[in-house]
XYZ file of C-alpha atoms in Angstrom:
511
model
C 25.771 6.660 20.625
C 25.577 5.085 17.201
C 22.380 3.947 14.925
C 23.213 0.152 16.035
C 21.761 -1.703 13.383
C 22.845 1.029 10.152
C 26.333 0.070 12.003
C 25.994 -3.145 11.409
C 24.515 -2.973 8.359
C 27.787 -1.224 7.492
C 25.805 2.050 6.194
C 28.106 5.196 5.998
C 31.356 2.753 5.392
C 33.422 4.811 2.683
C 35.646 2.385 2.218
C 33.253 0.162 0.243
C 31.749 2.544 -1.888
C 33.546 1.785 -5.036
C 32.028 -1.864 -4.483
C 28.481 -2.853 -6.400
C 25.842 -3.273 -4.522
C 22.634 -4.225 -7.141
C 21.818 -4.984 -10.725
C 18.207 -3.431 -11.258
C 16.335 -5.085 -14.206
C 15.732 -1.756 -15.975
C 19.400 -1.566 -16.412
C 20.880 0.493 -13.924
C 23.389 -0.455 -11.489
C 23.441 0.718 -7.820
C 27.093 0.596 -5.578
C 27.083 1.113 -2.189
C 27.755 4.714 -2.418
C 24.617 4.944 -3.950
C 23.248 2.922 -1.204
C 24.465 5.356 1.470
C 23.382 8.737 -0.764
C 19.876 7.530 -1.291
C 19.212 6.255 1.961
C 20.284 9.080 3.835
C 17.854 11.820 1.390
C 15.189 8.802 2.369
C 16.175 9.566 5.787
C 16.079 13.479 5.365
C 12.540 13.153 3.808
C 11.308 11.243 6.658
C 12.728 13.391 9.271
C 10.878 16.625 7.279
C 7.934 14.656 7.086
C 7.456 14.860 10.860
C 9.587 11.233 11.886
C 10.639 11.002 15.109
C 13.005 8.392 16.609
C 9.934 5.351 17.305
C 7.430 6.713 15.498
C 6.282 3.952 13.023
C 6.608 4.168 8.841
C 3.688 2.108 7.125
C 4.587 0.892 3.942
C 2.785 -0.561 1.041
C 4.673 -0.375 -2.394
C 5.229 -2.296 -4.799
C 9.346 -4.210 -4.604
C 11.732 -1.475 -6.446
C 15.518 -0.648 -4.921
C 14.077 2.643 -3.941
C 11.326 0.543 -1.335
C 14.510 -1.125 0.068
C 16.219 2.635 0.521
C 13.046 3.615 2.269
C 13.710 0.944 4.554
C 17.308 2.031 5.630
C 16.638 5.317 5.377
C 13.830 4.747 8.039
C 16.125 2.713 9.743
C 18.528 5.628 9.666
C 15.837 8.327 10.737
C 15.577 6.509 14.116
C 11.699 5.332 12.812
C 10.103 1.814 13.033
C 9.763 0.484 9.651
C 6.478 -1.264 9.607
C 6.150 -3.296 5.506
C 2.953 -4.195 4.471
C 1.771 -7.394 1.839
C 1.139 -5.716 -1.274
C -1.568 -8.192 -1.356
C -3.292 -6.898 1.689
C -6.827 -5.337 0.678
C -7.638 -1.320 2.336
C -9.948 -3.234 4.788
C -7.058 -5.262 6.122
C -4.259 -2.315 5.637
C -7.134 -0.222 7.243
C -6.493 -2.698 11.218
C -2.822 -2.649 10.768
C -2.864 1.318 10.471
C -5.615 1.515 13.733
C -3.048 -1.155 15.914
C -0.036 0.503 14.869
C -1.212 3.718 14.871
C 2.072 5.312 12.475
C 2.971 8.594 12.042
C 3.883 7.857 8.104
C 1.737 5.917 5.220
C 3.460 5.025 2.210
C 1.524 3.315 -0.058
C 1.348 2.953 -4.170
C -0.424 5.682 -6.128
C -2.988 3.509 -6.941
C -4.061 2.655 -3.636
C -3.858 5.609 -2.458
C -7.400 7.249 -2.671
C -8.826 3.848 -0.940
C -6.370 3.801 1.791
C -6.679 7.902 2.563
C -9.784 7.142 4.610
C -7.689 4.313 7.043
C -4.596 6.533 7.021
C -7.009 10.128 8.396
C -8.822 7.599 10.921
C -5.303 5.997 12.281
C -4.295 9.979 12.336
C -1.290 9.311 9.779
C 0.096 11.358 7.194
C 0.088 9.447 3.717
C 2.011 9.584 1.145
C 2.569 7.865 -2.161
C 5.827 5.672 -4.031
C 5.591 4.364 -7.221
C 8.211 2.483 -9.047
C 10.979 4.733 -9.636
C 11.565 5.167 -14.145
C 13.973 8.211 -14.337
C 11.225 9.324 -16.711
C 10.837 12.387 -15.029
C 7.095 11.132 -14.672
C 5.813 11.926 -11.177
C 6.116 8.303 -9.606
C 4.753 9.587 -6.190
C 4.354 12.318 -3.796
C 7.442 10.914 -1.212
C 9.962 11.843 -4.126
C 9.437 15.161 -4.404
C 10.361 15.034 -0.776
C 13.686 13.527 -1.373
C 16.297 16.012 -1.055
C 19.006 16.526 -4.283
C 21.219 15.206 -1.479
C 21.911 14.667 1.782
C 24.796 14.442 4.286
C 22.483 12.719 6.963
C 23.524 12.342 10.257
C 22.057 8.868 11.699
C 19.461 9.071 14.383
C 21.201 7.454 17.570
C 19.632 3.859 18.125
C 20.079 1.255 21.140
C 20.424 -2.212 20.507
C 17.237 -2.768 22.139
C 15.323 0.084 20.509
C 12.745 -1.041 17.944
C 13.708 -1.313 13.749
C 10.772 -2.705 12.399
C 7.273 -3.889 13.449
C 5.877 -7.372 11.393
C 2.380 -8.182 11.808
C 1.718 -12.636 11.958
C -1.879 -13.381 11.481
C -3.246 -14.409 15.019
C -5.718 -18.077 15.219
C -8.328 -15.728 16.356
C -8.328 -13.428 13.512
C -7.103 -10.500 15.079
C -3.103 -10.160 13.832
C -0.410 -9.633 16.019
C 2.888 -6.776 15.549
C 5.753 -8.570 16.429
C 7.948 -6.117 17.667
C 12.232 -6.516 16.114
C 14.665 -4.597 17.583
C 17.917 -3.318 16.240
C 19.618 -5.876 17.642
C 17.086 -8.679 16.799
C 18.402 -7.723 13.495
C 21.694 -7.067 13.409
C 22.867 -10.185 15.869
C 20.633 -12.864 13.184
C 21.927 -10.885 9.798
C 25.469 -11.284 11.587
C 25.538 -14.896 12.379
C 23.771 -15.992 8.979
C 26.793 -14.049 7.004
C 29.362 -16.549 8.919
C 26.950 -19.714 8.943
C 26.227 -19.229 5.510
C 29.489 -17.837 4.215
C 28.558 -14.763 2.372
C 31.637 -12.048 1.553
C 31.880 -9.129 -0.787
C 32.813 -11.865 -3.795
C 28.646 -13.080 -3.427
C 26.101 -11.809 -5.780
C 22.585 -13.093 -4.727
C 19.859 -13.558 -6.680
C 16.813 -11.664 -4.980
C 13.753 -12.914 -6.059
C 11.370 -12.500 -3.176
C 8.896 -9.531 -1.747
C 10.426 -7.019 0.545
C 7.600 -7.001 3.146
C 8.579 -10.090 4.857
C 11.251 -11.137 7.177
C 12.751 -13.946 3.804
C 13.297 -11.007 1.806
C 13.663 -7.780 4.026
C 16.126 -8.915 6.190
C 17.236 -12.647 5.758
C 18.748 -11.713 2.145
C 18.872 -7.741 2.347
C 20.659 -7.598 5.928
C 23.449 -10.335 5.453
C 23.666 -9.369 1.692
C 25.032 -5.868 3.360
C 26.674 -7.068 6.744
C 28.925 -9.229 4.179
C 29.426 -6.356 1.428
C 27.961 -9.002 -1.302
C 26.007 -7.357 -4.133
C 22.309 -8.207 -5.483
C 20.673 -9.030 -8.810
C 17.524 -7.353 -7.618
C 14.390 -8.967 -9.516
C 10.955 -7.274 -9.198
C 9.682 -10.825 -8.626
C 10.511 -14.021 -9.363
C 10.372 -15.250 -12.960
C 12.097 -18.877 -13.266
C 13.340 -17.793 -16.598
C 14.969 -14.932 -15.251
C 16.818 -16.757 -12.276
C 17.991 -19.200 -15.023
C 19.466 -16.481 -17.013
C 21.191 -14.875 -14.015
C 22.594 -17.854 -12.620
C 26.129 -17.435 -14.524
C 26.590 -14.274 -12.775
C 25.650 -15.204 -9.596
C 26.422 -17.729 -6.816
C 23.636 -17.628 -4.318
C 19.527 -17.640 -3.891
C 16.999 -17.240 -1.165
C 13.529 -18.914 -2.300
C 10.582 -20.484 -0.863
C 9.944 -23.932 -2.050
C 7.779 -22.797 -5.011
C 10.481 -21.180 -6.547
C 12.469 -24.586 -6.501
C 9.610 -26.509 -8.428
C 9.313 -24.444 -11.084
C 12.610 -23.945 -11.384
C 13.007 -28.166 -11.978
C 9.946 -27.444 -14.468
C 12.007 -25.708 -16.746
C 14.669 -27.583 -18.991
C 17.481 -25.301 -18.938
C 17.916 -26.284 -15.340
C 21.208 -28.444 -15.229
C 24.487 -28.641 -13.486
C 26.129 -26.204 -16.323
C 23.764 -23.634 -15.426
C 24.307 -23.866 -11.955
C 27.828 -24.055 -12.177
C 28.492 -20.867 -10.794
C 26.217 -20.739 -7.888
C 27.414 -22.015 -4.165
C 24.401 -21.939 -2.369
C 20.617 -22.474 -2.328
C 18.737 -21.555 0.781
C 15.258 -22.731 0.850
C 12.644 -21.679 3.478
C 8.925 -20.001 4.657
C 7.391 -23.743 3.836
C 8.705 -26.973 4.290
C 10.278 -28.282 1.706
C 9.681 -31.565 0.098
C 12.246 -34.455 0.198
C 11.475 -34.899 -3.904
C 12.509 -31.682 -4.503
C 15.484 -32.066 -2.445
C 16.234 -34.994 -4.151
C 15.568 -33.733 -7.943
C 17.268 -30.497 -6.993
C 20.811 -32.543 -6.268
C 20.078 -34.888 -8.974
C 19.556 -31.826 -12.031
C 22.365 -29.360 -10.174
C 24.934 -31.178 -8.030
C 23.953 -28.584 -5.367
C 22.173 -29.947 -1.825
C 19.408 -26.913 -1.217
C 19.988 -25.644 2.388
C 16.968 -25.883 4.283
C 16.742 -23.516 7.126
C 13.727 -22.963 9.969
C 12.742 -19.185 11.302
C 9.697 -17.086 11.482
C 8.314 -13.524 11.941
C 9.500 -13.426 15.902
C 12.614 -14.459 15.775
C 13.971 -14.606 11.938
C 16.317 -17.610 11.670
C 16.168 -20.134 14.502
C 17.760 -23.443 12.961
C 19.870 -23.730 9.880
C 21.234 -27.142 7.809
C 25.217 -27.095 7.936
C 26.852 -25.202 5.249
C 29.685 -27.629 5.550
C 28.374 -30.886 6.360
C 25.001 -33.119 5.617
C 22.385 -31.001 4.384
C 19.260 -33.767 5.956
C 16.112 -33.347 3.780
C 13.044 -33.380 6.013
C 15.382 -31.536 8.424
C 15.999 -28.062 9.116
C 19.246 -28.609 10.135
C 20.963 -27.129 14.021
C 20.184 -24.262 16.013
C 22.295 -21.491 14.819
C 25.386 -20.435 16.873
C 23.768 -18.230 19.854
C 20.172 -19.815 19.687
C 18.876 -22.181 21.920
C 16.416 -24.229 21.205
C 14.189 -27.237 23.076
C 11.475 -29.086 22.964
C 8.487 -29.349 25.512
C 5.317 -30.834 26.869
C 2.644 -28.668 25.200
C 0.792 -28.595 28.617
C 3.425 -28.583 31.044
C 6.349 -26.806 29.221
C 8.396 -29.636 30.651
C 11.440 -30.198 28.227
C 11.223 -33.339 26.387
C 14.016 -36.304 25.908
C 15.933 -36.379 22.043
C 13.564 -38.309 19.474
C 9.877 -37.039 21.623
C 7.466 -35.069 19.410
C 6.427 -31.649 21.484
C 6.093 -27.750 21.086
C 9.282 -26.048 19.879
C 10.232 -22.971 22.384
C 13.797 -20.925 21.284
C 15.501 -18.070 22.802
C 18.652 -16.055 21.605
C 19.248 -12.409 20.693
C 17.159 -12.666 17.304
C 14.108 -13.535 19.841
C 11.487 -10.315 19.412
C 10.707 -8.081 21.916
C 6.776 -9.041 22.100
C 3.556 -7.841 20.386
C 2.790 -4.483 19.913
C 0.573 -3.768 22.152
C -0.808 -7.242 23.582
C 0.906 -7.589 26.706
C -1.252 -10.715 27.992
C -0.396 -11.919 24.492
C 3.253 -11.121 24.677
C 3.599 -13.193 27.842
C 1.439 -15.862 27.203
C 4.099 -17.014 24.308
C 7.193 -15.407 25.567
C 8.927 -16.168 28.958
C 10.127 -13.833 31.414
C 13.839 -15.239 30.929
C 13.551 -15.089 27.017
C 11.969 -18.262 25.460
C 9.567 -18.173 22.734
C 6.781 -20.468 22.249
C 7.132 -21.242 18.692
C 3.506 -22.821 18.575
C 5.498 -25.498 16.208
C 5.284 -28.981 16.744
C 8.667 -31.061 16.181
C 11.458 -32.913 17.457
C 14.971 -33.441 17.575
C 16.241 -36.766 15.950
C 19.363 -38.989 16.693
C 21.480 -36.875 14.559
C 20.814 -33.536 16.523
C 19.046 -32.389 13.630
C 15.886 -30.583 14.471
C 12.439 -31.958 12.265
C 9.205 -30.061 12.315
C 6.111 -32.519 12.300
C 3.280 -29.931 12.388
C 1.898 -26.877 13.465
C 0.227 -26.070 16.132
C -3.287 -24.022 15.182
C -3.461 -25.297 12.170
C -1.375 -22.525 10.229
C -0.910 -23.229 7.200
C 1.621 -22.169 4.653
C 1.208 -21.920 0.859
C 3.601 -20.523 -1.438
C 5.878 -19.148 1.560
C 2.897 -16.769 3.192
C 1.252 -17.702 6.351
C -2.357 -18.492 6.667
C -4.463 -18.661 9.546
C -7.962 -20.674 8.755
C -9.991 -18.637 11.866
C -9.622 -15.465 9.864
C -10.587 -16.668 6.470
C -13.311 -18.909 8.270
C -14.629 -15.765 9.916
C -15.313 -14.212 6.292
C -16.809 -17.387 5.275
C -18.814 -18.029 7.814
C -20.719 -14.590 7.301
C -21.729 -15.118 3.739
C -25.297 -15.626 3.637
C -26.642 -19.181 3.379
C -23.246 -20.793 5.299
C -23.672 -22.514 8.448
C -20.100 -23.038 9.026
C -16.537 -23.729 7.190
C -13.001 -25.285 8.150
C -10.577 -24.048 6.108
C -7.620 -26.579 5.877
C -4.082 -27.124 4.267
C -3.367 -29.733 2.004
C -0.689 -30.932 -0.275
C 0.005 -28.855 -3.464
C 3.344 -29.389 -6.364
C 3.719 -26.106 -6.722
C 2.848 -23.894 -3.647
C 3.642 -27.242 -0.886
C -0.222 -25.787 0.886
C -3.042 -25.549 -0.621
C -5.944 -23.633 1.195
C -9.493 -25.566 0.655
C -12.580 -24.180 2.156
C -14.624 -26.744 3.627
C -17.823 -25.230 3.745
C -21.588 -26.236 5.357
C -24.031 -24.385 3.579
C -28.366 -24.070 4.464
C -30.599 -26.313 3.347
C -31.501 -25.295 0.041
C -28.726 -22.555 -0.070
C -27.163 -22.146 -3.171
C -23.381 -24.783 -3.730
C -21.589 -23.063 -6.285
C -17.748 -22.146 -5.259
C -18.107 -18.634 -6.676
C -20.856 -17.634 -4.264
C -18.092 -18.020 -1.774
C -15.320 -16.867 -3.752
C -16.301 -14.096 -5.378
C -16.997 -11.947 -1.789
C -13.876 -13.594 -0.361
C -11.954 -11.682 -2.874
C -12.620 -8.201 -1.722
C -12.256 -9.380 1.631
C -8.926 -11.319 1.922
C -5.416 -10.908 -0.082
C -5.171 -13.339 -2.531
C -2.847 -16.103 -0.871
C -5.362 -16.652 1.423
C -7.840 -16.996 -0.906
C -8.990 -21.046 -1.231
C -7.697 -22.618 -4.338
C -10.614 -25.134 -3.877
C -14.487 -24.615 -2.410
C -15.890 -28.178 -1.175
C -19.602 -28.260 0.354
C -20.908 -31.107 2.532
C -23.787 -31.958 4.884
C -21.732 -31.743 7.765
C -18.325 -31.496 9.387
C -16.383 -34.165 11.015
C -16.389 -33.934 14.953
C -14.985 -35.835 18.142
C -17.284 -36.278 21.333
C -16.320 -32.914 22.924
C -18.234 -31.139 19.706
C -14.269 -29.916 18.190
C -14.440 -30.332 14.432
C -11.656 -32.851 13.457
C -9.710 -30.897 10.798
C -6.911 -33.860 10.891
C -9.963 -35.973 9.123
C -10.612 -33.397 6.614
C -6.418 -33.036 6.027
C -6.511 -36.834 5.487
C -9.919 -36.972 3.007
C -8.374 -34.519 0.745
C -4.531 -35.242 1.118
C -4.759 -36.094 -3.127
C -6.818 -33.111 -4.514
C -4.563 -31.175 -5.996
C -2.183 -33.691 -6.859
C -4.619 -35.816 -8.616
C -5.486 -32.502 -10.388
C -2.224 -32.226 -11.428
């Protein structure tokens, strides 16, 4: 039996290793022999290190090409790879370790005397990864690990065996591990490499974090599956992208990257002259930028639809009318309708309703939430998407909401109940809604709407300043508002679509 999804991924395939695989910014070039060498002494480490086929491999690092060789070589070891939001405080890294309960904790030096305590409770061995400077400066205990080499021998994996675990935020608070197997993987990095026409002749601009399914395995899995090569960016820096657009032809971005890349001058159809494709996704994007996008660049940005569960669902045409507002047809192998949200009834072409999918990129459930696992995924494989859309005359599919209020800024999902929770503690609050409304540059922007004592004190910091050791950063509220009370209906449910509609303008009058 073979590792399915380092098969796929094409790992161990001599006859590409001549071929480039990434362009680091501090100057040195990686090919996909490299890929396979340093992978496979990842692998060996992990396997020392106690790494068992299933066992799971928390990781918190900072974005460098040796994070994405951790990756494969966990992938290669037979381990679940499990990436954690840099952003994520020790508090929040602290449940993840608990739920998932891994054998292996890889975090950043610097975190790594606050996160000890979560990693001994959760039973895990920790070790730290800095950013790799051939300095010879010790950049982390997991390196001295690495073997000089290593002629690994991958771990035999199933199709259906896990990869990778990705926690969602849960509406109560309390997130959820959504559980991707090898084949999740492999079938969606497979069909995206056709839809989207990658081959070996693409070089794509990565721009985005590694501890997401956008970055991780959208743009890392097809970018191998096809034998294309990367200009691997740290982070994303419009000026950079600019810069490397001659020598590219593709880019994965959320939204935000889009409007600051129309912010900056140099943007033009010379400068994109080169490039073939731009995928946008993570947030909706706005029919403006669509429009400004084609307008400045001759290029129609590809809107596509997925999430943590199920990676890519729906994709605009590569060839063909890229709709703005649209996120295009369920991709070749996915099924997709649209039901009643009470009855589950499917719903006629053009009718608004909850958006369910199914297809081998569906997960395999939630780590360890069975009622939860069933309660959103059917028996005979459809997932309840919690997303509220429809399917218009064209066959294109159009999401209209989402359900539980998520909300979405700068490409990161955030659930109000858990930042509400932390609000709602601070002395002197009586209650909060925490809403999404419309910002230029990250499409959401989260406001706190907040209900504080009589006499308490009404200064935004008092609510800010706790929220920040308490919550990453993204979910942080770019905007505090106080009031007397909160808008409700006659069964007592606050009316957050009121409070959406009262500060629609904030942050664009602001701007």
């Amino acid at each position: 039996m073979i590792n399915h999804l380092a098969s796929t991924l094409g790992i161990g395939d001599t006859a590409r290793h001549a071929r480039p695989f990434a362009q680091i910014e501090d100057g040195r070039h990686y090919s996909y022999a490299d890929v396979d060498g340093v992978s496979a002494r990842f692998a060996a480490a992990l396997v020392a290190l106690g790494v068992e086929p299933g066992d799971r491999v928390a990781v918190q690092v900072e974005k460098s090409i040796e994070a994405l060789m951790l990756y494969l070589g966990c992938v290669r070891a037979g381990g679940v790879f499990l990436p954690l939001n840099t952003a994520y405080t020790a508090s929040e890294v602290g449940y993840f370790l608990e739920d998932a309960t891994p054998r292996l904790v890889v975090a950043d030096p610097g975190k790594a005397e606050t996160l000890a305590p979560y990693a001994e409770k959760a039973g895990a061995r920790l070790e730290t990864m800095g950013v790799w400077a051939g300095d010879g400066a010790d950049h982390g205990s997991l390196f001295a690990h690495l073997p000089d080499a290593a002629a690994f021998e991958d771990v035999a994996r199933s199709p259906d065996d896990l990869a990778a675990i990705l926690y969602t935020s849960g509406t109560t608070g309390r997130s959820k591990g959504a559980m991707l197997s090898h084949d999740n993987l492999a079938s969606n990095a497979l069909t995206l490499k056709d839809y989207w026409h990658f081959t070996s002749d693409d070089v794509l601009i990565h721009a985005l974090p590694i501890y997401h399914t956008h970055g991780l395995f959208v743009a890392t899995n097809t970018t191998l599956v096809a034998g294309s090569s990367l200009i691997f960016m740290a982070k994303f820096d419009a000026g950079k992208v600019l810069d490397a657009m001659p020598g590219a032809t593709a880019l994965m971005g959320v939204p935000t990257f889009y409007t600051r890349l129309l912010a900056d001058e140099r943007l033009n159809k010379e400068t994109a002259a080169n490039m073939r494709l731009f995928v946008a996704g993570s947030a909706p994007l706005l029919a403006e930028t669509h429009k400004q996008w084609e307008a400045r660049t001759g290029h129609a940005i590809l809107e596509r639809y997925g999430m943590t569960e199920a990676s890519m669902i729906t994709s605009n045409p590569y060839d063909g009318q890229r709709r703005a507002g649209t996120v295009g047809h369920p991709l070749p192998g996915v099924a997709l309708k649209v039901t009643d949200p009470d009855t589950g009834t499917a719903l006629a072409q053009g009718e608004i309703g909850v958006i369910q999918a199914k297809g081998p990129n569906i997960f395999k459930g939630y780590w360890g939430m069975p009622e939860k696992t069933r309660e959103e995924l059917s028996e005979d494989g459809w997932f309840l998407t919690g997303d509220l859309g429809m399917i218009d005359d064209e066959g294109y599919v159009v999401i209209v909401g989402r359900g539980k209020d998520l909300i979405i800024s700068g490409g990161f999902n955030v659930y109000p109940k858990e930042v509400e929770g932390e609000i709602d503690r601070l002395p002197g609050v009586v209650e909060s809604a925490v809403i999404g409304v419309p910002h230029p540059d990250f499409g959401e922007g989260v406001v706190a709407v907040v209900v504080a004592e009589e006499g308490a004190e009404r200064e935004a910091e008092a609510v800010m300043a706790p929220l920040k050791e308490r919550v990453a950063k993204f979910k942080q509220p770019k905007r505090i508002v106080f009031v007397d009370a909160l808008p409700r209906n006659a069964m007592g449910k606050v009316q957050k679509k009121d409070l959406r509609e009262a500060y629609a303008d904030m942050f664009q009058t602001a701007s």
